[in-house]
Amino acid sequence: MVEHTRRTVLRGGTIAAASAPLVGVPSFGEASARGPVAVGPGDPRYPSLVRRGYNRRFEGRPEQVHVVRSTEDVVRAVGDAVRAGRRVAVRGGGHCFEDFVDDPAVRVLIDLSQMAAVGHDRRRDAFVVEAGATLGEVYRRLYLGWGVTVPAGTHGQVGVGGHVSGGGYGALCRLHGLSVDYLYAVEVVVVDRAGRARSVVATREPSDPNRDLWWAHTGGGGGNFGVVTRYWFRSLPAPPPTVLDFTLQWPWERLDRDTFVRLLRNYGRWGERNSAPGSPAAALYGEFSLTSRPSEAISLSGQVAGSGRVLDELVAALGHGVEARPVRQTSTLPWLTAAVHGLDGGPGPFYRIKIKSGYQRRGFTDRQLVVIHRHLTRSDYGHPSGQMFVNTYGGRVNAVRPGATAVAHRDSIFKVGYLVGWENAAEDARHLAWIREFYRDVYADSGGVPADGAFINYPDSDLADPRWNASGTPWHALYYKDGYARLQQVKRRWDPRDVFRHALSVRPT
């Protein structure tokens, strides 16, 4: 049997008035004059476009896929869809975990993959990134061109559009904060009450009458208010010249229940001590991947920006009272090499996937750790790609007050995910039952959902289902806390017809 880990499963005003020459951004004027390329089911390109999402549980059948090259193309495509009464959705990098894009009700799909330019806007004195660009290309172009980066995700094939609008976090977030902490402006194609599509640029300037639309895209999630076509970033940080890439592995055969609990308790306590803004340990980012048996080991992988001393301190803290010692592998890499390669090993859209999430303001309780061990070692499941991952968080992220952006979780120390991937549709019920029961039991003390909230970029429609959310806490409170009412105001103003909607979209009322 092939062993799957998280790395293999996840490898996967108008702009005309405000635009200025962009350094390093190609012109698409000639192509845009023809408008978007419309691809239908009879076109040989159609299968590649509709199957570009990597969660094989969902596959849409839109009547048309519009491959756009400019904001004007998006305005035209959205306007045509609205006039025809056709449900519309947008795809950036294709990494949505739910059926928000690949929904049978979607008749028109707007594909942003050709809008991938990265450059500098002299007029706005900001770096501009088109929403179809992937993180890997953004890292490469910003660093080679200007020596800076957007602190963002560890998977190079993820598209910028949805990643940033959901908050944007990754290996440098503990040092430098979230992507949205540097967001100066956003361009969005919206639809007014009369059904007219137009582009709007919204900035963070207090005097900007469109500022609420900017704020909604600093963590309010994708597919809610319109189609993002461009982002502008200011004051971007310089990444470290090199990073220490590391992996620590503990064989399952050395981990009985008590040892497992002690190891993860130590990890939680280390996080509690080392996740404040300005902590020297903020230089370390780690993803603790707890793969279910019969996988051979659990592992903690990540990067350290600078000296490896903080890694030594983490290893010592993890080993307190734990006889099992990890197999340790490290490599010093140029930052750009590490960033483009990421922690996932490359793209791989071959699995049926379900994901769940939670934030942690402190480590897990011993009761929770016993539950985690039980579900990962269940003899009646035995699938090696089922897993839980506990990623470091906090640091500079927590230096920003919650209301400054739409990211409400500014006091957490870990971001947690529950993930399973499989290939056979006939096994859907088995795998979905395992991950749902796992999640419910971990958070049994808070009604089956995390008391500290969930991450909108790991969307989980189960949170809106009372069968799996018995807490009485609405799904939107888990994702947005008190910020949801403000997001609803933005929705009513900028998408009054609810054109842009999905299973977990912001509701107008």
Short mmCIF file of C-alpha atoms in Angstrom, two decimals:
data_model
loop_
_atom_site.label_atom_id
_atom_site.label_comp_id
_atom_site.label_asym_id
_atom_site.label_seq_id
_atom_site.Cartn_x
_atom_site.Cartn_y
_atom_site.Cartn_z
CA MET A 1 0.00 0.00 0.00
CA VAL A 2 1.29 3.45 -0.89
CA GLU A 3 1.70 5.58 2.21
CA HIS A 4 0.09 9.00 1.90
CA THR A 5 1.08 11.89 4.14
CA ARG A 6 -0.17 15.45 4.31
CA ARG A 7 2.60 16.40 1.93
CA THR A 8 1.35 14.05 -0.80
CA VAL A 9 -2.34 14.67 -0.23
CA LEU A 10 -1.96 18.44 -0.31
CA ARG A 11 0.61 18.66 -3.12
CA GLY A 12 -0.97 19.21 -4.31
CA GLY A 13 -13.18 54.34 -8.53
CA THR A 14 -12.57 52.27 -11.72
CA ILE A 15 -9.20 50.83 -12.42
CA ALA A 16 -8.91 52.91 -15.58
CA ALA A 17 -8.90 56.07 -13.48
CA ALA A 18 -6.44 54.73 -10.93
CA SER A 19 -4.00 52.66 -12.98
CA ALA A 20 -0.40 53.59 -13.66
CA PRO A 21 2.61 52.00 -15.38
CA LEU A 22 3.55 48.74 -13.74
CA VAL A 23 7.15 47.62 -13.64
CA GLY A 24 7.45 43.95 -14.61
CA VAL A 25 3.78 43.53 -15.54
CA PRO A 26 3.10 42.50 -19.15
CA SER A 27 0.37 44.15 -21.18
CA PHE A 28 -2.62 42.03 -22.10
CA GLY A 29 -4.35 44.79 -24.09
CA GLU A 30 -4.32 42.96 -27.42
CA ALA A 31 -5.71 39.74 -25.93
CA SER A 32 -8.24 41.63 -23.81
CA ALA A 33 -9.63 43.40 -26.85
CA ARG A 34 -11.07 40.03 -27.86
CA GLY A 35 -12.65 39.59 -24.46
CA PRO A 36 -12.51 36.46 -22.33
CA VAL A 37 -11.99 33.11 -24.00
CA ALA A 38 -15.24 31.15 -23.59
CA VAL A 39 -14.75 27.38 -23.39
CA GLY A 40 -17.72 25.02 -23.51
CA PRO A 41 -18.20 21.26 -23.04
CA GLY A 42 -17.35 20.52 -26.67
CA ASP A 43 -13.97 22.22 -26.48
CA PRO A 44 -10.93 19.94 -25.92
CA ARG A 45 -9.71 22.39 -23.24
CA TYR A 46 -12.88 21.99 -21.20
CA PRO A 47 -11.86 18.91 -19.14
CA SER A 48 -8.59 20.55 -18.10
CA LEU A 49 -10.43 23.65 -16.90
CA VAL A 50 -13.29 22.00 -15.03
CA ARG A 51 -10.98 19.48 -13.35
CA ARG A 52 -8.39 22.02 -12.26
CA GLY A 53 -9.62 21.86 -8.68
CA TYR A 54 -7.74 19.13 -6.83
CA ASN A 55 -10.50 17.80 -4.57
CA ARG A 56 -11.86 14.94 -6.63
CA ARG A 57 -15.00 14.74 -4.46
CA PHE A 58 -16.39 17.62 -6.49
CA GLU A 59 -16.53 18.25 -10.21
CA GLY A 60 -18.73 20.92 -11.75
CA ARG A 61 -20.27 20.97 -15.21
CA PRO A 62 -20.56 24.66 -16.11
CA GLU A 63 -22.01 25.67 -19.43
CA GLN A 64 -19.04 27.95 -20.03
CA VAL A 65 -15.60 28.56 -18.57
CA HIS A 66 -14.35 32.10 -19.22
CA VAL A 67 -10.55 32.26 -19.30
CA VAL A 68 -9.90 35.91 -18.52
CA ARG A 69 -6.81 38.04 -19.07
CA SER A 70 -7.81 41.37 -17.57
CA THR A 71 -10.19 43.10 -15.20
CA GLU A 72 -12.20 44.22 -18.22
CA ASP A 73 -12.60 40.57 -19.24
CA VAL A 74 -13.94 39.76 -15.78
CA VAL A 75 -16.42 42.65 -15.89
CA ARG A 76 -17.69 41.44 -19.26
CA ALA A 77 -17.96 37.79 -18.19
CA VAL A 78 -19.74 38.59 -14.91
CA GLY A 79 -22.09 41.03 -16.60
CA ASP A 80 -23.05 38.51 -19.29
CA ALA A 81 -23.70 35.81 -16.65
CA VAL A 82 -25.89 38.10 -14.54
CA ARG A 83 -27.94 39.26 -17.52
CA ALA A 84 -28.49 35.64 -18.54
CA GLY A 85 -29.49 34.65 -15.00
CA ARG A 86 -26.66 32.13 -14.73
CA ARG A 87 -24.99 31.23 -11.43
CA VAL A 88 -21.33 32.32 -11.48
CA ALA A 89 -18.23 31.25 -9.58
CA VAL A 90 -14.53 32.04 -9.84
CA ARG A 91 -11.43 29.84 -9.74
CA GLY A 92 -7.96 31.10 -8.89
CA GLY A 93 -5.43 28.45 -7.93
CA GLY A 94 -8.01 25.68 -7.68
CA HIS A 95 -7.35 24.77 -4.02
CA CYS A 96 -10.83 25.04 -2.54
CA PHE A 97 -11.65 22.13 -0.21
CA GLU A 98 -15.45 22.35 -0.56
CA ASP A 99 -17.76 22.58 -3.58
CA PHE A 100 -17.87 26.38 -3.63
CA VAL A 101 -16.57 26.40 -7.21
CA ASP A 102 -17.32 22.87 -8.43
CA ASP A 103 -21.02 23.11 -7.61
CA PRO A 104 -23.53 21.65 -10.10
CA ALA A 105 -25.57 24.86 -9.74
CA VAL A 106 -22.69 26.96 -11.17
CA ARG A 107 -23.30 27.57 -14.86
CA VAL A 108 -20.50 30.06 -15.57
CA LEU A 109 -16.97 29.61 -14.22
CA ILE A 110 -14.44 32.44 -14.41
CA ASP A 111 -10.89 31.12 -14.58
CA LEU A 112 -8.20 33.57 -13.42
CA SER A 113 -5.16 31.41 -14.19
CA GLN A 114 -3.99 33.72 -17.01
CA MET A 115 -4.04 36.77 -14.71
CA ALA A 116 -0.73 36.08 -13.00
CA ALA A 117 1.32 39.27 -13.31
CA VAL A 118 3.46 40.57 -10.43
CA GLY A 119 5.06 44.01 -10.41
CA HIS A 120 5.31 47.44 -8.84
CA ASP A 121 2.70 50.16 -9.27
CA ARG A 122 4.59 53.49 -9.19
CA ARG A 123 1.47 55.59 -8.70
CA ARG A 124 0.33 53.67 -5.64
CA ASP A 125 3.88 52.98 -4.48
CA ALA A 126 2.84 49.39 -3.89
CA PHE A 127 3.55 45.93 -5.22
CA VAL A 128 0.69 44.62 -7.35
CA VAL A 129 -0.21 40.96 -7.74
CA GLU A 130 -2.92 39.66 -10.03
CA ALA A 131 -5.28 37.24 -8.34
CA GLY A 132 -4.51 34.27 -10.59
CA ALA A 133 -0.82 34.18 -9.66
CA THR A 134 0.43 31.26 -7.59
CA LEU A 135 2.35 31.76 -4.38
CA GLY A 136 5.48 30.21 -5.85
CA GLU A 137 5.59 32.73 -8.68
CA VAL A 138 4.83 35.61 -6.33
CA TYR A 139 7.74 34.61 -4.12
CA ARG A 140 10.08 34.27 -7.08
CA ARG A 141 9.20 37.56 -8.78
CA LEU A 142 9.06 39.73 -5.68
CA TYR A 143 12.31 38.38 -4.29
CA LEU A 144 14.35 38.39 -7.49
CA GLY A 145 12.97 41.76 -8.53
CA TRP A 146 12.97 43.66 -5.24
CA GLY A 147 14.32 41.43 -2.44
CA VAL A 148 10.99 41.30 -0.58
CA THR A 149 8.15 38.86 -0.07
CA VAL A 150 4.55 38.53 1.02
CA PRO A 151 4.40 36.33 4.14
CA ALA A 152 2.06 33.63 2.91
CA GLY A 153 1.56 29.89 2.51
CA THR A 154 3.95 26.98 2.23
CA HIS A 155 2.38 25.41 -0.86
CA GLY A 156 3.66 27.06 -4.03
CA GLN A 157 0.76 26.06 -6.29
CA VAL A 158 -1.90 27.79 -4.16
CA GLY A 159 -3.48 30.78 -5.90
CA VAL A 160 -3.16 34.24 -4.38
CA GLY A 161 -6.82 35.21 -4.85
CA GLY A 162 -8.48 32.99 -2.27
CA HIS A 163 -5.43 32.61 -0.06
CA VAL A 164 -5.09 36.30 0.73
CA SER A 165 -8.81 37.00 1.10
CA GLY A 166 -8.95 34.29 3.79
CA GLY A 167 -6.08 35.84 5.74
CA GLY A 168 -2.96 34.28 4.27
CA TYR A 169 -0.51 32.57 6.65
CA GLY A 170 2.60 30.45 6.35
CA ALA A 171 6.21 29.93 7.38
CA LEU A 172 7.04 33.61 8.01
CA CYS A 173 3.80 34.59 9.74
CA ARG A 174 5.19 34.28 13.28
CA LEU A 175 7.99 36.69 12.31
CA HIS A 176 6.11 39.07 10.02
CA GLY A 177 2.37 38.56 10.42
CA LEU A 178 -0.27 37.60 7.86
CA SER A 179 -0.47 38.51 4.19
CA VAL A 180 -3.39 40.82 4.89
CA ASP A 181 -1.34 42.82 7.38
CA TYR A 182 0.45 44.26 4.31
CA LEU A 183 -2.57 44.63 2.05
CA TYR A 184 -2.97 48.20 0.85
CA ALA A 185 -5.65 47.85 -1.81
CA VAL A 186 -7.79 45.35 -3.66
CA GLU A 187 -9.55 45.49 -7.00
CA VAL A 188 -12.89 43.68 -7.11
CA VAL A 189 -15.48 43.19 -9.83
CA VAL A 190 -18.85 43.67 -8.13
CA VAL A 191 -22.50 43.68 -9.21
CA ASP A 192 -24.84 46.45 -8.11
CA ARG A 193 -28.56 46.24 -7.34
CA ALA A 194 -29.43 46.93 -10.97
CA GLY A 195 -27.30 43.98 -12.10
CA ARG A 196 -24.50 46.09 -13.56
CA ALA A 197 -20.97 44.65 -13.23
CA ARG A 198 -18.11 47.07 -12.62
CA SER A 199 -14.63 47.12 -11.09
CA VAL A 200 -13.86 48.91 -7.85
CA VAL A 201 -10.54 49.63 -6.19
CA ALA A 202 -10.75 49.77 -2.40
CA THR A 203 -7.85 50.88 -0.21
CA ARG A 204 -7.12 50.92 3.48
CA GLU A 205 -6.99 54.73 3.53
CA PRO A 206 -9.37 56.04 6.23
CA SER A 207 -10.73 58.58 3.72
CA ASP A 208 -11.55 55.96 1.08
CA PRO A 209 -15.34 55.59 0.73
CA ASN A 210 -14.74 52.00 -0.42
CA ARG A 211 -12.62 51.07 2.59
CA ASP A 212 -15.19 48.57 3.89
CA LEU A 213 -14.65 46.46 0.77
CA TRP A 214 -10.90 46.44 1.43
CA TRP A 215 -11.52 45.38 5.03
CA ALA A 216 -13.78 42.49 3.97
CA HIS A 217 -10.90 41.08 1.91
CA THR A 218 -8.51 41.00 4.87
CA GLY A 219 -9.86 37.67 6.11
CA GLY A 220 -13.52 37.62 5.06
CA GLY A 221 -13.00 34.65 2.75
CA GLY A 222 -13.25 34.23 -1.01
CA GLY A 223 -16.34 34.13 -3.20
CA ASN A 224 -18.36 36.44 -0.97
CA PHE A 225 -18.44 39.94 -2.44
CA GLY A 226 -17.19 39.80 -6.02
CA VAL A 227 -14.25 38.67 -8.12
CA VAL A 228 -10.84 39.84 -6.88
CA THR A 229 -8.60 40.70 -9.82
CA ARG A 230 -5.64 42.46 -8.17
CA TYR A 231 -4.05 43.03 -4.79
CA TRP A 232 -1.63 45.79 -3.81
CA PHE A 233 0.85 45.36 -0.91
CA ARG A 234 3.00 47.92 0.88
CA SER A 235 6.00 47.77 3.23
CA LEU A 236 6.74 44.14 2.43
CA PRO A 237 9.46 42.51 4.57
CA ALA A 238 12.70 41.04 3.33
CA PRO A 239 12.92 37.29 3.93
CA PRO A 240 16.00 35.73 5.55
CA PRO A 241 18.79 34.84 3.10
CA THR A 242 18.70 31.21 4.24
CA VAL A 243 16.49 28.97 6.34
CA LEU A 244 17.09 25.76 8.22
CA ASP A 245 14.68 23.19 6.82
CA PHE A 246 13.99 20.41 9.33
CA THR A 247 12.04 17.22 9.88
CA LEU A 248 11.72 15.31 13.16
CA GLN A 249 10.18 11.82 13.06
CA TRP A 250 8.96 9.57 15.85
CA PRO A 251 8.20 5.94 14.90
CA TRP A 252 4.71 4.86 15.93
CA GLU A 253 6.17 1.68 17.36
CA ARG A 254 7.90 3.79 20.04
CA LEU A 255 4.74 5.71 20.97
CA ASP A 256 2.32 4.11 23.37
CA ARG A 257 -0.61 6.20 24.52
CA ASP A 258 1.12 7.79 27.51
CA THR A 259 4.23 8.66 25.52
CA PHE A 260 2.13 10.17 22.74
CA VAL A 261 0.19 12.28 25.23
CA ARG A 262 3.36 13.48 26.91
CA LEU A 263 5.00 14.40 23.59
CA LEU A 264 2.02 16.44 22.40
CA ARG A 265 1.56 17.99 25.82
CA ASN A 266 5.17 19.17 25.61
CA TYR A 267 4.51 20.65 22.16
CA GLY A 268 1.50 22.54 23.51
CA ARG A 269 3.46 23.92 26.44
CA TRP A 270 6.29 25.00 24.14
CA GLY A 271 3.73 26.87 22.03
CA GLU A 272 2.23 28.55 25.07
CA ARG A 273 5.68 29.81 26.12
CA ASN A 274 6.97 30.80 22.69
CA SER A 275 4.18 32.40 20.67
CA ALA A 276 4.10 35.99 21.94
CA PRO A 277 4.88 38.83 19.51
CA GLY A 278 8.61 39.42 19.49
CA SER A 279 9.53 36.00 20.90
CA PRO A 280 12.91 34.75 19.58
CA ALA A 281 11.16 31.44 18.87
CA ALA A 282 8.93 33.19 16.33
CA ALA A 283 11.74 32.42 13.87
CA LEU A 284 10.55 28.79 13.92
CA TYR A 285 7.57 27.54 11.95
CA GLY A 286 6.49 23.91 12.33
CA GLU A 287 3.79 21.56 11.08
CA PHE A 288 3.27 18.58 13.39
CA SER A 289 1.72 15.90 11.18
CA LEU A 290 0.04 13.17 13.22
CA THR A 291 -0.68 10.51 10.62
CA SER A 292 -2.90 7.61 11.54
CA ARG A 293 -1.63 4.08 11.77
CA PRO A 294 -0.59 2.04 9.81
CA SER A 295 1.71 4.90 8.76
CA GLU A 296 5.11 4.30 10.26
CA ALA A 297 5.76 7.59 12.00
CA ILE A 298 4.50 11.00 13.02
CA SER A 299 6.62 14.00 12.07
CA LEU A 300 7.25 17.66 12.77
CA SER A 301 8.50 19.53 9.71
CA GLY A 302 9.25 23.18 9.22
CA GLN A 303 11.76 25.97 8.83
CA VAL A 304 13.84 28.19 11.04
CA ALA A 305 14.77 31.67 9.86
CA GLY A 306 18.28 32.14 11.22
CA SER A 307 20.12 30.21 13.91
CA GLY A 308 19.22 26.59 14.60
CA ARG A 309 19.40 27.20 18.34
CA VAL A 310 15.63 27.62 18.58
CA LEU A 311 15.21 24.18 16.98
CA ASP A 312 17.55 22.66 19.58
CA GLU A 313 15.46 24.25 22.31
CA LEU A 314 12.25 22.87 20.79
CA VAL A 315 13.69 19.36 20.54
CA ALA A 316 14.80 19.53 24.17
CA ALA A 317 11.34 20.71 25.25
CA LEU A 318 9.62 17.93 23.30
CA GLY A 319 11.88 15.33 24.88
CA HIS A 320 11.05 16.23 28.48
CA GLY A 321 9.97 12.96 30.08
CA VAL A 322 9.79 11.23 26.67
CA GLU A 323 12.14 8.32 26.09
CA ALA A 324 11.44 8.11 22.37
CA ARG A 325 13.87 10.36 20.51
CA PRO A 326 13.12 11.69 17.03
CA VAL A 327 15.08 10.98 13.89
CA ARG A 328 16.32 14.44 12.95
CA GLN A 329 17.08 15.71 9.46
CA THR A 330 18.12 19.28 8.68
CA SER A 331 19.32 21.18 5.65
CA THR A 332 20.28 24.82 5.19
CA LEU A 333 18.65 26.20 2.05
CA PRO A 334 18.43 29.56 0.30
CA TRP A 335 15.12 31.11 1.35
CA LEU A 336 13.74 31.24 -2.19
CA THR A 337 14.53 27.57 -2.80
CA ALA A 338 12.70 26.61 0.38
CA ALA A 339 9.76 28.92 -0.29
CA VAL A 340 9.13 27.78 -3.86
CA HIS A 341 9.56 24.11 -3.00
CA GLY A 342 7.42 24.48 0.10
CA LEU A 343 6.60 21.79 2.60
CA ASP A 344 4.26 19.77 0.39
CA GLY A 345 6.45 18.15 -2.26
CA GLY A 346 4.55 19.49 -5.30
CA PRO A 347 1.04 19.53 -6.80
CA GLY A 348 -1.14 16.43 -6.80
CA PRO A 349 -4.85 16.78 -7.69
CA PHE A 350 -5.66 13.08 -7.39
CA TYR A 351 -7.56 12.60 -4.13
CA ARG A 352 -11.00 12.90 -2.65
CA ILE A 353 -10.47 15.14 0.36
CA LYS A 354 -12.18 16.27 3.52
CA ILE A 355 -10.67 18.83 5.87
CA LYS A 356 -11.65 20.41 9.18
CA SER A 357 -9.91 23.03 11.28
CA GLY A 358 -9.56 24.71 14.63
CA TYR A 359 -7.57 27.41 16.35
CA GLN A 360 -5.91 26.79 19.72
CA ARG A 361 -5.24 29.51 22.26
CA ARG A 362 -3.35 26.96 24.36
CA GLY A 363 -2.28 23.33 24.09
CA PHE A 364 -4.74 20.45 24.02
CA THR A 365 -5.97 19.00 27.30
CA ASP A 366 -4.90 15.51 28.30
CA ARG A 367 -8.46 14.31 27.63
CA GLN A 368 -8.24 15.63 24.10
CA LEU A 369 -4.83 14.07 23.56
CA VAL A 370 -6.13 10.66 24.65
CA VAL A 371 -8.99 11.06 22.16
CA ILE A 372 -6.55 12.05 19.41
CA HIS A 373 -4.40 9.01 20.09
CA ARG A 374 -7.44 6.72 20.07
CA HIS A 375 -8.70 7.91 16.69
CA LEU A 376 -5.26 7.82 15.09
CA THR A 377 -4.72 4.22 16.23
CA ARG A 378 -8.22 2.81 15.68
CA SER A 379 -8.03 -0.81 14.58
CA ASP A 380 -11.31 -0.49 12.66
CA TYR A 381 -9.98 2.27 10.39
CA GLY A 382 -6.35 1.71 9.46
CA HIS A 383 -5.99 4.21 6.63
CA PRO A 384 -2.54 5.86 6.49
CA SER A 385 -3.67 9.16 4.93
CA GLY A 386 -5.97 10.12 7.79
CA GLN A 387 -4.25 12.70 9.93
CA MET A 388 -4.27 15.72 12.15
CA PHE A 389 -1.75 18.53 11.84
CA VAL A 390 -0.91 21.13 14.46
CA ASN A 391 0.88 24.15 12.99
CA THR A 392 2.66 26.90 14.91
CA TYR A 393 0.89 30.26 14.88
CA GLY A 394 0.90 33.47 16.87
CA GLY A 395 3.97 35.67 17.14
CA ARG A 396 3.57 38.80 15.03
CA VAL A 397 0.09 37.61 13.99
CA ASN A 398 -1.12 38.33 17.51
CA ALA A 399 0.29 41.86 17.54
CA VAL A 400 -2.64 43.11 15.42
CA ARG A 401 -5.96 43.89 17.10
CA PRO A 402 -8.80 41.68 15.79
CA GLY A 403 -10.96 44.48 14.34
CA ALA A 404 -8.14 45.95 12.27
CA THR A 405 -8.68 43.19 9.73
CA ALA A 406 -11.41 40.63 9.17
CA VAL A 407 -9.13 37.95 10.68
CA ALA A 408 -10.74 37.58 14.10
CA HIS A 409 -8.35 35.01 15.62
CA ARG A 410 -5.50 37.18 16.82
CA ASP A 411 -4.80 35.39 20.09
CA SER A 412 -4.07 31.83 18.94
CA ILE A 413 -0.85 29.86 19.19
CA PHE A 414 -1.69 26.90 16.92
CA LYS A 415 -3.70 26.37 13.77
CA VAL A 416 -5.04 22.81 13.62
CA GLY A 417 -6.26 20.74 10.70
CA TYR A 418 -7.94 17.37 10.35
CA LEU A 419 -7.46 15.83 6.93
CA VAL A 420 -8.14 12.65 5.05
CA GLY A 421 -7.60 11.83 1.39
CA TRP A 422 -8.67 8.75 -0.54
CA GLU A 423 -9.13 7.66 -4.15
CA ASN A 424 -12.23 5.47 -4.38
CA ALA A 425 -15.67 7.13 -4.32
CA ALA A 426 -17.14 3.93 -2.90
CA GLU A 427 -15.19 4.64 0.32
CA ASP A 428 -16.62 8.12 0.89
CA ALA A 429 -18.87 7.15 3.79
CA ARG A 430 -16.09 5.34 5.65
CA HIS A 431 -13.60 8.19 5.52
CA LEU A 432 -16.13 10.94 6.17
CA ALA A 433 -17.41 9.08 9.22
CA TRP A 434 -13.88 8.74 10.61
CA ILE A 435 -12.95 12.41 10.32
CA ARG A 436 -16.34 13.65 11.55
CA GLU A 437 -16.26 11.42 14.63
CA PHE A 438 -12.63 12.34 15.29
CA TYR A 439 -13.38 16.08 15.20
CA ARG A 440 -16.57 15.77 17.24
CA ASP A 441 -14.86 13.79 19.98
CA VAL A 442 -11.85 16.09 20.29
CA TYR A 443 -14.17 19.04 20.86
CA ALA A 444 -16.84 17.17 22.85
CA ASP A 445 -16.56 19.68 25.70
CA SER A 446 -17.68 22.51 23.39
CA GLY A 447 -20.46 20.78 21.47
CA GLY A 448 -18.34 19.04 18.84
CA VAL A 449 -16.72 22.19 17.43
CA PRO A 450 -13.60 24.12 18.53
CA ALA A 451 -14.22 26.68 21.24
CA ASP A 452 -11.46 28.89 19.81
CA GLY A 453 -12.89 29.02 16.28
CA ALA A 454 -12.06 27.70 12.82
CA PHE A 455 -10.12 28.81 9.71
CA ILE A 456 -12.17 29.91 6.70
CA ASN A 457 -9.51 28.82 4.19
CA TYR A 458 -10.06 25.25 5.38
CA PRO A 459 -13.83 25.48 4.80
CA ASP A 460 -16.02 22.79 6.32
CA SER A 461 -19.72 22.76 5.46
CA ASP A 462 -20.35 20.39 8.38
CA LEU A 463 -20.13 23.41 10.68
CA ALA A 464 -23.43 24.62 9.23
CA ASP A 465 -25.02 21.20 9.79
CA PRO A 466 -26.65 20.66 13.21
CA ARG A 467 -25.88 16.94 12.96
CA TRP A 468 -22.19 17.81 13.35
CA ASN A 469 -22.43 21.12 15.17
CA ALA A 470 -24.44 20.57 18.34
CA SER A 471 -22.86 23.52 20.12
CA GLY A 472 -25.44 26.14 19.25
CA THR A 473 -22.59 28.29 17.96
CA PRO A 474 -23.35 29.46 14.39
CA TRP A 475 -20.82 28.49 11.75
CA HIS A 476 -20.09 32.14 10.99
CA ALA A 477 -19.20 32.85 14.64
CA LEU A 478 -16.59 30.08 14.46
CA TYR A 479 -15.01 31.64 11.38
CA TYR A 480 -15.50 35.37 11.99
CA LYS A 481 -16.58 35.88 15.62
CA ASP A 482 -18.16 39.33 16.09
CA GLY A 483 -16.86 40.49 12.70
CA TYR A 484 -19.64 38.68 10.86
CA ALA A 485 -22.16 41.51 11.33
CA ARG A 486 -19.72 43.91 9.71
CA LEU A 487 -19.15 41.47 6.83
CA GLN A 488 -22.91 41.32 6.33
CA GLN A 489 -23.00 45.11 5.99
CA VAL A 490 -20.32 44.89 3.31
CA LYS A 491 -22.28 42.14 1.57
CA ARG A 492 -25.47 44.20 1.51
CA ARG A 493 -23.66 47.17 0.02
CA TRP A 494 -21.46 45.46 -2.56
CA ASP A 495 -23.38 42.30 -3.50
CA PRO A 496 -27.04 43.20 -2.84
CA ARG A 497 -28.29 40.57 -5.31
CA ASP A 498 -26.24 37.78 -3.64
CA VAL A 499 -24.59 36.94 -6.95
CA PHE A 500 -21.49 35.55 -5.26
CA ARG A 501 -22.57 32.79 -2.93
CA HIS A 502 -21.76 29.27 -1.78
CA ALA A 503 -22.49 26.98 1.15
CA LEU A 504 -20.55 29.12 3.67
CA SER A 505 -20.80 32.53 2.04
CA VAL A 506 -21.62 35.66 4.00
CA ARG A 507 -25.40 36.07 4.03
CA PRO A 508 -26.87 39.50 3.21
CA THR A 509 -29.28 39.21 6.18
#
